[in-house]
Amino acid sequence: MPTNEQLKATQHVLDVPYLARLARLEITAEEIEIFGPQLGRILDHVEQINKLDISGIEPTAHAITVFDVIRGDEVTESLPKGIILANAPHNANGLFVVPKVLD
Amino acid sequence: MSSFTPFQSIASTRRLLRSKEISPVELIEGLEQRIAAVDPSIGAYIERDLENAKKEALNADLSKPLGGIPIGIKDAITVKGQPCQSASRILDGFTAPYDSTAVARLRAAGGIPFGRMNMDEFAMGSSTENSAFHPTRNPWSLDRIPGGSSGGSAAAVAAGTALATLGSDTGGSIRQPAALCGCVGLKPTYGRVSRYGLIAFASSLDQIGPLTSNVEDSGILLNALAGKDPHDSTSLELPDEDFTAEIGRDLKGLRIGIPREYFVDGMEAGVRTSVDAAVKQLVSLGAEPVEISLPHTEYAVAVYYIIATAEASANLARFDGVRYGRRSAEAKDLLSLYEKTRAEGFGREVKRRIILGTYVLSSGYYDAYYLRAQKVRTLIRRDFDHAFTKVDAIVSPTSPETAFRLGEKTDDPLKMYLADIFTIATNLAGICGMSLPCGFSERDGVQLPVGLQLLGRPFGESRLLRIGHAYEQSTDWHKCRPAIV
């Protein structure tokens, strides 16, 4: 378990507004102030993986080996359009409606 | 006599239904009365649709293994025609257009999905305090958390307000709440149960599993849930198996591994005492203890919070205010529609993890974090591969501590993450694990449940259930009830 000392100090400074923009997430000044140090401390903890020698080690994406799975090329039933559109916040004429993207 | 008896096993409920001592409709009505009386002080349920469940109960086929048995469903798992939000505001107004495969399989076995169980938003959390709806309280001490993220699923089973529930486990989200609430929780091997219809958090780690009041019931539910599904290419084609078949056999000749990295300083004293006693009990039942080492355990939390947040940042990109759920009323153009919708819809922990996941995947950091974490994941997996050449199962505490107080860790995400220190490696390695009650620990003058974790090799659920059942039947811990009952 980390000590309080370790929890306080952080070497990592994240550009939170930039990352939030990449993630398409509007963020408040208050959140920037809170997240910065919190994420910094998490990254300090994460840093310990650099202690390990990983040369020659293959990465694991899935723990249980998965092989390509190909299904038969057959047309199967899809969910009805009306049911899908019913969940949309705004739809018209069988389409999802979004703000204008072209002038 | 009420038609619903709290804490009754699925097997005995099935007997009552088949002998027509109670009808499926009476069972649901009795359960609803019980929920209405007890749940207001617990908050395990988000919502339930009694009328619909009663309709299904009318047509229940009692010849099936789960015929007429109501099962609570974590809010991350879709039930056709019912709202499903992963306890997030961003899915306000969403109605599931199809059954998840897990729910479809429960139905095929005669089960009746009943109730949306509370959880941490998008399964991100260890306390259920991150629910956008309301916190859930631990039935053993109402000012404490039930664990998480499947906190509602665990609290309902522990309070006797559900016979059994489904949860999902990405880093301990079935086992840790089961431990903290004093019930049984089983995380199947990755690929055992289809994830189709489970709202994705971290796709290489997520797995659906049961929470029950006894070990055998978890086997009965896994029998219904397991199997290859064409809708989930990571679900595996395996021979049919009755997961209850080994239950009742003794433990002679089985070797149980005691990993020294899981018995560390800083653990709550009462947890240590209870787990030590449980190991002795397993030995007295015939199991042979073997000291083992899982040397990369200390890196598991770090690896997890890189991989899980990376996957989450990609998975949660789909919540954009266009196709489902809420949309910000403030949006002026497409970009602000995305940004404002996500700002309004996601809670703080979800935002934190999206930002962290975006960071570790971003250009210049990918190799240092994500790729490196995937390589350390290989080392963690090898630790288990190596251990399972020597032992049949690994025994440890499920959590280093018992239930903490509401609000105790909400300001310190890292502290909250470290609550999962004993459960996280399981998901990284893809193996199966379960938690079952093994005693009580006194914390701040209150007696709180302790969970024993059993880990098994990939697809070794039957063996785990056998060990868990033998232990359970030789103790009375699973018969202890919270005072709220």
PDB file of C-alpha atoms in Angstrom, chain B residues 274-471:
ATOM      1  CA  SER B 274     -10.577 -15.553   8.586  1.00  0.00           C
ATOM      2  CA  VAL B 275      -8.700 -16.530   5.437  1.00  0.00           C
ATOM      3  CA  ASP B 276      -5.984 -18.347   7.399  1.00  0.00           C
ATOM      4  CA  ALA B 277      -8.713 -20.322   9.172  1.00  0.00           C
ATOM      5  CA  ALA B 278     -10.381 -21.091   5.834  1.00  0.00           C
ATOM      6  CA  VAL B 279      -7.125 -22.485   4.452  1.00  0.00           C
ATOM      7  CA  LYS B 280      -6.827 -24.742   7.534  1.00  0.00           C
ATOM      8  CA  GLN B 281     -10.401 -25.854   6.984  1.00  0.00           C
ATOM      9  CA  LEU B 282      -9.716 -26.754   3.353  1.00  0.00           C
ATOM     10  CA  VAL B 283      -6.691 -28.744   4.490  1.00  0.00           C
ATOM     11  CA  SER B 284      -8.765 -30.552   7.096  1.00  0.00           C
ATOM     12  CA  LEU B 285     -11.139 -31.496   4.265  1.00  0.00           C
ATOM     13  CA  GLY B 286      -8.312 -33.233   2.454  1.00  0.00           C
ATOM     14  CA  ALA B 287      -6.766 -30.526   0.262  1.00  0.00           C
ATOM     15  CA  GLU B 288      -3.013 -30.285   0.183  1.00  0.00           C
ATOM     16  CA  PRO B 289      -1.624 -26.753   0.698  1.00  0.00           C
ATOM     17  CA  VAL B 290       1.237 -25.662  -1.545  1.00  0.00           C
ATOM     18  CA  GLU B 291       3.034 -22.369  -1.118  1.00  0.00           C
ATOM     19  CA  ILE B 292       3.285 -20.632  -4.487  1.00  0.00           C
ATOM     20  CA  SER B 293       4.453 -17.325  -5.880  1.00  0.00           C
ATOM     21  CA  LEU B 294       2.756 -15.016  -8.364  1.00  0.00           C
ATOM     22  CA  PRO B 295       5.688 -12.624  -8.650  1.00  0.00           C
ATOM     23  CA  HIS B 296       4.089  -9.975 -10.864  1.00  0.00           C
ATOM     24  CA  THR B 297       1.078  -9.416  -8.608  1.00  0.00           C
ATOM     25  CA  GLU B 298       2.287  -5.971  -7.544  1.00  0.00           C
ATOM     26  CA  TYR B 299       2.023  -4.730 -11.139  1.00  0.00           C
ATOM     27  CA  ALA B 300      -1.573  -5.859 -11.684  1.00  0.00           C
ATOM     28  CA  VAL B 301      -3.312  -2.649 -10.608  1.00  0.00           C
ATOM     29  CA  ALA B 302      -0.994  -0.538 -12.774  1.00  0.00           C
ATOM     30  CA  VAL B 303      -1.468  -2.764 -15.825  1.00  0.00           C
ATOM     31  CA  TYR B 304      -5.202  -2.876 -15.283  1.00  0.00           C
ATOM     32  CA  TYR B 305      -5.646   0.888 -15.104  1.00  0.00           C
ATOM     33  CA  ILE B 306      -3.807   1.286 -18.393  1.00  0.00           C
ATOM     34  CA  ILE B 307      -5.558  -1.492 -20.304  1.00  0.00           C
ATOM     35  CA  ALA B 308      -9.035  -1.044 -18.853  1.00  0.00           C
ATOM     36  CA  THR B 309      -9.077   2.738 -19.313  1.00  0.00           C
ATOM     37  CA  ALA B 310      -7.664   2.454 -22.838  1.00  0.00           C
ATOM     38  CA  GLU B 311     -10.388   0.010 -23.828  1.00  0.00           C
ATOM     39  CA  ALA B 312     -13.022   2.084 -22.033  1.00  0.00           C
ATOM     40  CA  SER B 313     -12.048   5.302 -23.804  1.00  0.00           C
ATOM     41  CA  ALA B 314     -12.593   3.518 -27.118  1.00  0.00           C
ATOM     42  CA  ASN B 315     -15.782   1.701 -26.076  1.00  0.00           C
ATOM     43  CA  LEU B 316     -17.414   4.812 -24.641  1.00  0.00           C
ATOM     44  CA  ALA B 317     -16.808   6.814 -27.824  1.00  0.00           C
ATOM     45  CA  ARG B 318     -20.133   5.428 -29.056  1.00  0.00           C
ATOM     46  CA  PHE B 319     -22.036   7.602 -26.576  1.00  0.00           C
ATOM     47  CA  ASP B 320     -22.223  10.695 -28.756  1.00  0.00           C
ATOM     48  CA  GLY B 321     -25.808  11.899 -28.443  1.00  0.00           C
ATOM     49  CA  VAL B 322     -26.712  10.810 -31.976  1.00  0.00           C
ATOM     50  CA  ARG B 323     -28.075   7.282 -31.948  1.00  0.00           C
ATOM     51  CA  TYR B 324     -29.341   6.635 -28.431  1.00  0.00           C
ATOM     52  CA  GLY B 325     -29.593   8.053 -24.963  1.00  0.00           C
ATOM     53  CA  ARG B 326     -29.496  11.705 -24.084  1.00  0.00           C
ATOM     54  CA  ARG B 327     -28.510  14.672 -26.200  1.00  0.00           C
ATOM     55  CA  SER B 328     -27.491  18.052 -24.832  1.00  0.00           C
ATOM     56  CA  ALA B 329     -30.044  20.780 -25.458  1.00  0.00           C
ATOM     57  CA  GLU B 330     -27.179  23.297 -25.619  1.00  0.00           C
ATOM     58  CA  ALA B 331     -25.538  21.915 -28.758  1.00  0.00           C
ATOM     59  CA  LYS B 332     -24.922  24.419 -31.564  1.00  0.00           C
ATOM     60  CA  ASP B 333     -23.018  22.240 -33.996  1.00  0.00           C
ATOM     61  CA  LEU B 334     -21.940  18.618 -34.293  1.00  0.00           C
ATOM     62  CA  LEU B 335     -18.755  19.037 -32.245  1.00  0.00           C
ATOM     63  CA  SER B 336     -20.498  20.770 -29.365  1.00  0.00           C
ATOM     64  CA  LEU B 337     -23.250  18.141 -29.566  1.00  0.00           C
ATOM     65  CA  TYR B 338     -20.641  15.467 -28.806  1.00  0.00           C
ATOM     66  CA  GLU B 339     -18.746  17.482 -26.222  1.00  0.00           C
ATOM     67  CA  LYS B 340     -21.726  18.825 -24.294  1.00  0.00           C
ATOM     68  CA  THR B 341     -23.706  15.584 -24.395  1.00  0.00           C
ATOM     69  CA  ARG B 342     -20.751  13.671 -22.987  1.00  0.00           C
ATOM     70  CA  ALA B 343     -20.041  16.367 -20.394  1.00  0.00           C
ATOM     71  CA  GLU B 344     -23.629  16.249 -19.157  1.00  0.00           C
ATOM     72  CA  GLY B 345     -24.093  12.497 -19.434  1.00  0.00           C
ATOM     73  CA  PHE B 346     -20.954  11.053 -17.853  1.00  0.00           C
ATOM     74  CA  GLY B 347     -20.114  11.162 -14.160  1.00  0.00           C
ATOM     75  CA  ARG B 348     -16.705  12.121 -12.795  1.00  0.00           C
ATOM     76  CA  GLU B 349     -15.139   8.681 -12.512  1.00  0.00           C
ATOM     77  CA  VAL B 350     -16.112   7.869 -16.098  1.00  0.00           C
ATOM     78  CA  LYS B 351     -14.629  11.169 -17.304  1.00  0.00           C
ATOM     79  CA  ARG B 352     -11.439  10.499 -15.370  1.00  0.00           C
ATOM     80  CA  ARG B 353     -11.033   7.103 -16.954  1.00  0.00           C
ATOM     81  CA  ILE B 354     -11.827   8.333 -20.467  1.00  0.00           C
ATOM     82  CA  ILE B 355      -9.122  10.998 -20.085  1.00  0.00           C
ATOM     83  CA  LEU B 356      -6.605   8.510 -18.706  1.00  0.00           C
ATOM     84  CA  GLY B 357      -7.421   6.001 -21.449  1.00  0.00           C
ATOM     85  CA  THR B 358      -7.075   8.708 -24.092  1.00  0.00           C
ATOM     86  CA  TYR B 359      -3.691   9.654 -22.633  1.00  0.00           C
ATOM     87  CA  VAL B 360      -2.217   6.134 -22.617  1.00  0.00           C
ATOM     88  CA  LEU B 361      -3.352   5.578 -26.212  1.00  0.00           C
ATOM     89  CA  SER B 362      -2.235   8.975 -27.499  1.00  0.00           C
ATOM     90  CA  SER B 363       0.618   9.429 -29.922  1.00  0.00           C
ATOM     91  CA  GLY B 364       3.962   9.356 -28.138  1.00  0.00           C
ATOM     92  CA  TYR B 365       2.632   7.531 -25.075  1.00  0.00           C
ATOM     93  CA  TYR B 366       1.186   4.399 -26.635  1.00  0.00           C
ATOM     94  CA  ASP B 367       4.435   2.382 -26.471  1.00  0.00           C
ATOM     95  CA  ALA B 368       5.361   3.573 -22.992  1.00  0.00           C
ATOM     96  CA  TYR B 369       1.997   2.764 -21.475  1.00  0.00           C
ATOM     97  CA  TYR B 370      -0.412   0.642 -23.474  1.00  0.00           C
ATOM     98  CA  LEU B 371       2.032  -1.628 -25.272  1.00  0.00           C
ATOM     99  CA  ARG B 372       4.205  -1.993 -22.210  1.00  0.00           C
ATOM    100  CA  ALA B 373       1.157  -2.851 -20.078  1.00  0.00           C
ATOM    101  CA  GLN B 374       0.151  -5.529 -22.568  1.00  0.00           C
ATOM    102  CA  LYS B 375       3.598  -7.084 -22.202  1.00  0.00           C
ATOM    103  CA  VAL B 376       3.419  -7.026 -18.417  1.00  0.00           C
ATOM    104  CA  ARG B 377      -0.008  -8.608 -18.821  1.00  0.00           C
ATOM    105  CA  THR B 378       1.774 -11.513 -20.503  1.00  0.00           C
ATOM    106  CA  LEU B 379       4.013 -11.880 -17.440  1.00  0.00           C
ATOM    107  CA  ILE B 380       0.998 -11.864 -15.115  1.00  0.00           C
ATOM    108  CA  ARG B 381      -0.710 -14.513 -17.220  1.00  0.00           C
ATOM    109  CA  ARG B 382       2.442 -16.658 -17.182  1.00  0.00           C
ATOM    110  CA  ASP B 383       2.558 -16.452 -13.379  1.00  0.00           C
ATOM    111  CA  PHE B 384      -0.823 -18.180 -13.308  1.00  0.00           C
ATOM    112  CA  ASP B 385       0.062 -20.670 -16.049  1.00  0.00           C
ATOM    113  CA  HIS B 386       3.079 -21.644 -14.022  1.00  0.00           C
ATOM    114  CA  ALA B 387       1.154 -21.875 -10.749  1.00  0.00           C
ATOM    115  CA  PHE B 388      -1.519 -24.087 -12.290  1.00  0.00           C
ATOM    116  CA  THR B 389       1.075 -26.662 -13.273  1.00  0.00           C
ATOM    117  CA  LYS B 390       1.497 -27.233  -9.540  1.00  0.00           C
ATOM    118  CA  VAL B 391      -1.941 -26.645  -8.033  1.00  0.00           C
ATOM    119  CA  ASP B 392      -5.630 -27.193  -8.804  1.00  0.00           C
ATOM    120  CA  ALA B 393      -6.778 -23.888  -7.343  1.00  0.00           C
ATOM    121  CA  ILE B 394      -5.389 -20.772  -5.698  1.00  0.00           C
ATOM    122  CA  VAL B 395      -6.765 -19.495  -2.401  1.00  0.00           C
ATOM    123  CA  SER B 396      -6.581 -15.888  -1.208  1.00  0.00           C
ATOM    124  CA  PRO B 397      -8.622 -13.130   0.385  1.00  0.00           C
ATOM    125  CA  THR B 398     -11.008 -11.548  -2.136  1.00  0.00           C
ATOM    126  CA  SER B 399     -10.375  -8.069  -0.743  1.00  0.00           C
ATOM    127  CA  PRO B 400      -7.709  -6.779   1.662  1.00  0.00           C
ATOM    128  CA  GLU B 401     -10.441  -5.156   3.747  1.00  0.00           C
ATOM    129  CA  THR B 402     -14.115  -5.431   4.642  1.00  0.00           C
ATOM    130  CA  ALA B 403     -16.785  -2.883   3.665  1.00  0.00           C
ATOM    131  CA  PHE B 404     -15.711   0.718   4.114  1.00  0.00           C
ATOM    132  CA  ARG B 405     -17.960   3.674   4.846  1.00  0.00           C
ATOM    133  CA  LEU B 406     -19.870   5.552   2.168  1.00  0.00           C
ATOM    134  CA  GLY B 407     -17.758   8.531   1.134  1.00  0.00           C
ATOM    135  CA  GLU B 408     -14.574   7.141   2.668  1.00  0.00           C
ATOM    136  CA  LYS B 409     -12.670   6.832  -0.630  1.00  0.00           C
ATOM    137  CA  THR B 410     -14.625   8.977  -3.055  1.00  0.00           C
ATOM    138  CA  ASP B 411     -12.007  11.764  -3.038  1.00  0.00           C
ATOM    139  CA  ASP B 412      -9.065   9.491  -3.754  1.00  0.00           C
ATOM    140  CA  PRO B 413      -9.432   7.383  -6.903  1.00  0.00           C
ATOM    141  CA  LEU B 414      -6.094   5.608  -6.438  1.00  0.00           C
ATOM    142  CA  LYS B 415      -7.110   4.422  -2.968  1.00  0.00           C
ATOM    143  CA  MET B 416     -10.362   3.136  -4.450  1.00  0.00           C
ATOM    144  CA  TYR B 417      -8.440   1.323  -7.214  1.00  0.00           C
ATOM    145  CA  LEU B 418      -6.222  -0.422  -4.681  1.00  0.00           C
ATOM    146  CA  ALA B 419      -9.338  -1.995  -3.125  1.00  0.00           C
ATOM    147  CA  ASP B 420      -9.270  -4.371  -6.120  1.00  0.00           C
ATOM    148  CA  ILE B 421      -5.672  -5.450  -5.640  1.00  0.00           C
ATOM    149  CA  PHE B 422      -6.490  -9.176  -5.176  1.00  0.00           C
ATOM    150  CA  THR B 423      -9.132  -9.516  -7.893  1.00  0.00           C
ATOM    151  CA  ILE B 424      -7.654  -7.626 -10.839  1.00  0.00           C
ATOM    152  CA  ALA B 425      -4.969 -10.109 -11.945  1.00  0.00           C
ATOM    153  CA  THR B 426      -7.674 -12.757 -12.541  1.00  0.00           C
ATOM    154  CA  ASN B 427      -9.202 -10.711 -15.349  1.00  0.00           C
ATOM    155  CA  LEU B 428      -5.836  -9.860 -16.871  1.00  0.00           C
ATOM    156  CA  ALA B 429      -5.053 -13.592 -16.980  1.00  0.00           C
ATOM    157  CA  GLY B 430      -8.575 -14.471 -18.169  1.00  0.00           C
ATOM    158  CA  ILE B 431      -8.922 -17.280 -15.614  1.00  0.00           C
ATOM    159  CA  CYS B 432     -12.009 -18.050 -13.500  1.00  0.00           C
ATOM    160  CA  GLY B 433     -12.537 -17.010  -9.892  1.00  0.00           C
ATOM    161  CA  MET B 434     -15.133 -16.978  -7.188  1.00  0.00           C
ATOM    162  CA  SER B 435     -15.707 -15.432  -3.798  1.00  0.00           C
ATOM    163  CA  LEU B 436     -17.584 -17.066  -0.957  1.00  0.00           C
ATOM    164  CA  PRO B 437     -18.198 -16.150   2.685  1.00  0.00           C
ATOM    165  CA  CYS B 438     -15.480 -17.278   5.110  1.00  0.00           C
ATOM    166  CA  GLY B 439     -16.147 -15.367   8.317  1.00  0.00           C
ATOM    167  CA  PHE B 440     -16.364 -11.927   9.822  1.00  0.00           C
ATOM    168  CA  SER B 441     -13.960  -9.184  10.729  1.00  0.00           C
ATOM    169  CA  GLU B 442     -14.598  -6.506  13.336  1.00  0.00           C
ATOM    170  CA  ARG B 443     -14.164  -3.033  11.884  1.00  0.00           C
ATOM    171  CA  ASP B 444     -15.062   0.072  13.901  1.00  0.00           C
ATOM    172  CA  GLY B 445     -16.965  -2.190  16.274  1.00  0.00           C
ATOM    173  CA  VAL B 446     -19.110  -3.780  13.548  1.00  0.00           C
ATOM    174  CA  GLN B 447     -18.921  -7.396  12.364  1.00  0.00           C
ATOM    175  CA  LEU B 448     -18.515  -7.415   8.579  1.00  0.00           C
ATOM    176  CA  PRO B 449     -18.331 -10.319   6.101  1.00  0.00           C
ATOM    177  CA  VAL B 450     -15.018 -11.570   4.746  1.00  0.00           C
ATOM    178  CA  GLY B 451     -14.727 -13.229   1.349  1.00  0.00           C
ATOM    179  CA  LEU B 452     -12.530 -16.177   0.412  1.00  0.00           C
ATOM    180  CA  GLN B 453     -11.304 -16.066  -3.166  1.00  0.00           C
ATOM    181  CA  LEU B 454     -10.749 -19.263  -5.139  1.00  0.00           C
ATOM    182  CA  LEU B 455      -9.041 -18.986  -8.513  1.00  0.00           C
ATOM    183  CA  GLY B 456      -9.014 -21.757 -11.092  1.00  0.00           C
ATOM    184  CA  ARG B 457      -7.320 -22.495 -14.365  1.00  0.00           C
ATOM    185  CA  PRO B 458      -9.066 -21.496 -17.571  1.00  0.00           C
ATOM    186  CA  PHE B 459     -12.354 -23.412 -17.903  1.00  0.00           C
ATOM    187  CA  GLY B 460     -11.898 -24.915 -14.449  1.00  0.00           C
ATOM    188  CA  GLU B 461     -15.209 -23.655 -13.025  1.00  0.00           C
ATOM    189  CA  SER B 462     -16.456 -27.141 -12.104  1.00  0.00           C
ATOM    190  CA  ARG B 463     -13.407 -27.746  -9.931  1.00  0.00           C
ATOM    191  CA  LEU B 464     -13.782 -24.337  -8.251  1.00  0.00           C
ATOM    192  CA  LEU B 465     -17.436 -24.992  -7.496  1.00  0.00           C
ATOM    193  CA  ARG B 466     -16.535 -28.376  -5.996  1.00  0.00           C
ATOM    194  CA  ILE B 467     -13.926 -26.815  -3.692  1.00  0.00           C
ATOM    195  CA  GLY B 468     -16.199 -23.907  -2.809  1.00  0.00           C
ATOM    196  CA  HIS B 469     -19.113 -26.207  -2.065  1.00  0.00           C
ATOM    197  CA  ALA B 470     -17.069 -28.550   0.132  1.00  0.00           C
ATOM    198  CA  TYR B 471     -15.817 -25.577   2.146  1.00  0.00           C
TER     199      TYR B 471
END
